[in-house]
PDB file of C-alpha atoms in Angstrom:
ATOM      1  CA  GLN A  28     -34.200  19.515 -74.870  1.00  0.00           C
ATOM      2  CA  VAL A  29     -33.599  22.760 -76.563  1.00  0.00           C
ATOM      3  CA  HIS A  30     -32.303  25.376 -74.400  1.00  0.00           C
ATOM      4  CA  LEU A  31     -31.475  28.938 -75.237  1.00  0.00           C
ATOM      5  CA  VAL A  32     -29.570  31.413 -73.019  1.00  0.00           C
ATOM      6  CA  GLU A  33     -28.992  35.134 -73.769  1.00  0.00           C
ATOM      7  CA  SER A  34     -26.274  37.212 -72.391  1.00  0.00           C
ATOM      8  CA  GLY A  35     -24.611  40.800 -72.717  1.00  0.00           C
ATOM      9  CA  GLY A  36     -27.298  43.052 -71.936  1.00  0.00           C
ATOM     10  CA  ARG A  37     -26.284  46.126 -70.161  1.00  0.00           C
ATOM     11  CA  LEU A  38     -26.657  49.936 -69.789  1.00  0.00           C
ATOM     12  CA  VAL A  39     -24.794  51.773 -72.633  1.00  0.00           C
ATOM     13  CA  GLN A  40     -24.858  55.256 -73.994  1.00  0.00           C
ATOM     14  CA  ALA A  41     -26.408  56.563 -77.221  1.00  0.00           C
ATOM     15  CA  GLY A  42     -24.096  55.892 -80.048  1.00  0.00           C
ATOM     16  CA  GLY A  43     -22.216  53.087 -78.379  1.00  0.00           C
ATOM     17  CA  SER A  44     -22.114  49.350 -79.222  1.00  0.00           C
ATOM     18  CA  LEU A  45     -23.057  46.135 -77.666  1.00  0.00           C
ATOM     19  CA  ARG A  46     -22.679  42.529 -78.446  1.00  0.00           C
ATOM     20  CA  LEU A  47     -25.265  40.044 -77.368  1.00  0.00           C
ATOM     21  CA  SER A  48     -24.768  36.282 -77.223  1.00  0.00           C
ATOM     22  CA  CYS A  49     -27.497  33.378 -77.471  1.00  0.00           C
ATOM     23  CA  ALA A  50     -26.158  29.943 -76.545  1.00  0.00           C
ATOM     24  CA  ALA A  51     -28.122  27.012 -77.816  1.00  0.00           C
ATOM     25  CA  SER A  52     -28.019  23.479 -76.750  1.00  0.00           C
ATOM     26  CA  GLY A  53     -30.050  20.479 -77.536  1.00  0.00           C
ATOM     27  CA  LEU A  54     -30.195  21.265 -81.250  1.00  0.00           C
ATOM     28  CA  THR A  55     -28.309  21.217 -84.562  1.00  0.00           C
ATOM     29  CA  ALA A  56     -28.213  24.943 -85.005  1.00  0.00           C
ATOM     30  CA  SER A  57     -27.925  24.695 -88.870  1.00  0.00           C
ATOM     31  CA  THR A  58     -31.105  22.988 -89.085  1.00  0.00           C
ATOM     32  CA  TYR A  59     -32.913  25.602 -87.136  1.00  0.00           C
ATOM     33  CA  THR A  60     -34.051  29.053 -88.021  1.00  0.00           C
ATOM     34  CA  MET A  61     -32.873  31.445 -85.254  1.00  0.00           C
ATOM     35  CA  ALA A  62     -34.105  34.874 -84.679  1.00  0.00           C
ATOM     36  CA  TRP A  63     -33.761  37.847 -82.223  1.00  0.00           C
ATOM     37  CA  PHE A  64     -36.876  39.730 -80.812  1.00  0.00           C
ATOM     38  CA  ARG A  65     -37.057  42.671 -78.391  1.00  0.00           C
ATOM     39  CA  GLN A  66     -39.969  44.018 -76.042  1.00  0.00           C
ATOM     40  CA  ALA A  67     -39.776  47.571 -74.542  1.00  0.00           C
ATOM     41  CA  PRO A  68     -42.139  48.230 -71.651  1.00  0.00           C
ATOM     42  CA  GLY A  69     -45.785  48.612 -72.630  1.00  0.00           C
ATOM     43  CA  LYS A  70     -44.924  47.641 -76.124  1.00  0.00           C
ATOM     44  CA  ALA A  71     -45.635  44.408 -78.231  1.00  0.00           C
ATOM     45  CA  ARG A  72     -42.769  42.236 -78.914  1.00  0.00           C
ATOM     46  CA  GLU A  73     -40.933  43.153 -81.998  1.00  0.00           C
ATOM     47  CA  PHE A  74     -38.897  41.434 -84.642  1.00  0.00           C
ATOM     48  CA  VAL A  75     -35.223  42.165 -85.011  1.00  0.00           C
ATOM     49  CA  VAL A  76     -33.449  39.772 -87.201  1.00  0.00           C
ATOM     50  CA  ARG A  77     -33.719  36.035 -88.199  1.00  0.00           C
ATOM     51  CA  ILE A  78     -31.015  33.962 -89.365  1.00  0.00           C
ATOM     52  CA  SER A  79     -32.034  31.120 -91.772  1.00  0.00           C
ATOM     53  CA  ALA A  80     -31.277  27.461 -91.273  1.00  0.00           C
ATOM     54  CA  GLY A  81     -28.360  26.076 -93.565  1.00  0.00           C
ATOM     55  CA  ALA A  82     -26.580  28.886 -95.058  1.00  0.00           C
ATOM     56  CA  GLY A  83     -27.376  31.229 -92.348  1.00  0.00           C
ATOM     57  CA  VAL A  84     -28.950  34.215 -94.358  1.00  0.00           C
ATOM     58  CA  THR A  85     -29.967  37.147 -92.448  1.00  0.00           C
ATOM     59  CA  TYR A  86     -33.251  39.167 -92.509  1.00  0.00           C
ATOM     60  CA  TYR A  87     -33.292  42.594 -90.695  1.00  0.00           C
ATOM     61  CA  ALA A  88     -36.150  44.789 -89.414  1.00  0.00           C
ATOM     62  CA  ASP A  89     -35.866  48.286 -91.162  1.00  0.00           C
ATOM     63  CA  SER A  90     -35.481  49.803 -87.553  1.00  0.00           C
ATOM     64  CA  VAL A  91     -31.959  48.161 -87.060  1.00  0.00           C
ATOM     65  CA  LYS A  92     -30.814  47.417 -90.593  1.00  0.00           C
ATOM     66  CA  GLY A  93     -27.363  49.012 -91.123  1.00  0.00           C
ATOM     67  CA  ARG A  94     -26.764  49.272 -87.266  1.00  0.00           C
ATOM     68  CA  PHE A  95     -27.204  45.658 -85.984  1.00  0.00           C
ATOM     69  CA  THR A  96     -25.523  42.498 -87.354  1.00  0.00           C
ATOM     70  CA  ALA A  97     -26.589  38.897 -86.547  1.00  0.00           C
ATOM     71  CA  SER A  98     -24.092  36.005 -86.826  1.00  0.00           C
ATOM     72  CA  ARG A  99     -23.380  32.445 -85.823  1.00  0.00           C
ATOM     73  CA  ASP A 100     -20.281  30.858 -84.658  1.00  0.00           C
ATOM     74  CA  ALA A 101     -18.106  28.350 -86.411  1.00  0.00           C
ATOM     75  CA  ALA A 102     -19.821  25.423 -84.604  1.00  0.00           C
ATOM     76  CA  GLU A 103     -23.433  27.160 -85.365  1.00  0.00           C
ATOM     77  CA  ASN A 104     -24.435  26.745 -81.657  1.00  0.00           C
ATOM     78  CA  THR A 105     -24.123  30.398 -80.640  1.00  0.00           C
ATOM     79  CA  VAL A 106     -25.934  33.356 -82.183  1.00  0.00           C
ATOM     80  CA  TYR A 107     -24.572  36.883 -81.816  1.00  0.00           C
ATOM     81  CA  LEU A 108     -26.200  40.193 -82.286  1.00  0.00           C
ATOM     82  CA  GLN A 109     -23.633  43.039 -82.810  1.00  0.00           C
ATOM     83  CA  MET A 110     -25.440  46.388 -81.985  1.00  0.00           C
ATOM     84  CA  ASN A 111     -23.829  49.506 -83.183  1.00  0.00           C
ATOM     85  CA  SER A 112     -24.827  53.201 -83.039  1.00  0.00           C
ATOM     86  CA  LEU A 113     -27.409  52.501 -80.406  1.00  0.00           C
ATOM     87  CA  LYS A 114     -30.365  54.572 -79.939  1.00  0.00           C
ATOM     88  CA  PRO A 115     -32.627  55.194 -76.701  1.00  0.00           C
ATOM     89  CA  GLU A 116     -35.434  53.466 -78.771  1.00  0.00           C
ATOM     90  CA  ASP A 117     -33.335  50.226 -78.736  1.00  0.00           C
ATOM     91  CA  THR A 118     -33.909  49.892 -75.188  1.00  0.00           C
ATOM     92  CA  ALA A 119     -35.808  46.687 -74.456  1.00  0.00           C
ATOM     93  CA  VAL A 120     -35.469  43.083 -73.464  1.00  0.00           C
ATOM     94  CA  TYR A 121     -33.927  41.040 -76.174  1.00  0.00           C
ATOM     95  CA  TYR A 122     -34.964  37.492 -76.691  1.00  0.00           C
ATOM     96  CA  CYS A 123     -33.363  34.685 -78.676  1.00  0.00           C
ATOM     97  CA  ALA A 124     -35.772  32.328 -80.218  1.00  0.00           C
ATOM     98  CA  CYS A 125     -35.700  29.309 -82.664  1.00  0.00           C
ATOM     99  CA  ARG A 126     -37.589  26.821 -84.561  1.00  0.00           C
ATOM    100  CA  SER A 127     -36.650  23.662 -86.675  1.00  0.00           C
ATOM    101  CA  GLY A 128     -36.465  23.932 -90.426  1.00  0.00           C
ATOM    102  CA  PHE A 129     -36.755  26.968 -92.617  1.00  0.00           C
ATOM    103  CA  ILE A 130     -39.112  29.793 -91.410  1.00  0.00           C
ATOM    104  CA  TYR A 131     -39.629  33.089 -92.877  1.00  0.00           C
ATOM    105  CA  SER A 132     -41.860  34.743 -90.283  1.00  0.00           C
ATOM    106  CA  THR A 133     -41.320  37.856 -88.338  1.00  0.00           C
ATOM    107  CA  SER A 134     -44.078  36.983 -85.855  1.00  0.00           C
ATOM    108  CA  PHE A 135     -43.156  35.629 -82.305  1.00  0.00           C
ATOM    109  CA  GLU A 136     -45.978  33.034 -82.645  1.00  0.00           C
ATOM    110  CA  SER A 137     -44.157  31.239 -85.399  1.00  0.00           C
ATOM    111  CA  TYR A 138     -41.039  30.481 -83.175  1.00  0.00           C
ATOM    112  CA  THR A 139     -40.911  27.262 -80.830  1.00  0.00           C
ATOM    113  CA  TYR A 140     -38.341  27.897 -78.152  1.00  0.00           C
ATOM    114  CA  TRP A 141     -37.240  31.129 -76.505  1.00  0.00           C
ATOM    115  CA  GLY A 142     -34.571  32.325 -74.180  1.00  0.00           C
ATOM    116  CA  GLN A 143     -35.137  34.130 -70.929  1.00  0.00           C
ATOM    117  CA  GLY A 144     -34.143  37.609 -72.166  1.00  0.00           C
ATOM    118  CA  THR A 145     -31.401  40.225 -71.593  1.00  0.00           C
ATOM    119  CA  GLN A 146     -32.091  43.690 -70.734  1.00  0.00           C
ATOM    120  CA  VAL A 147     -30.405  46.501 -73.014  1.00  0.00           C
ATOM    121  CA  THR A 148     -30.717  49.953 -72.015  1.00  0.00           C
ATOM    122  CA  VAL A 149     -29.536  52.932 -73.955  1.00  0.00           C
ATOM    123  CA  SER A 150     -29.264  56.089 -72.179  1.00  0.00           C
ATOM    124  CA  SER A 151     -29.995  59.498 -73.843  1.00  0.00           C
TER     125      SER A 151
END
């Protein structure tokens, strides 16, 4: 059974850095498309980045490109989101998601499994 657990969210000052983790179990990570989404209060769920199955090619939302970096560990069972130069508008609950195979969507409806989310708050 697929299970995703996010961790690492906390309060951080604007301009600071934070690293989120997503521990995956019950799957072979290299055969799944992994993704990060975020949702701020009163707003729709927003795509952040996806990591492809196989080679792990990344695709970033324009709002985070150049500041955030997604990666997988050597065993391809943990996904990370390194967040630098954080802005107050990055404040949100961050969710890890996945779906088997090669998925190219930025829509949350395309992803099958979700973690519980971790809160990131960036102070101004």
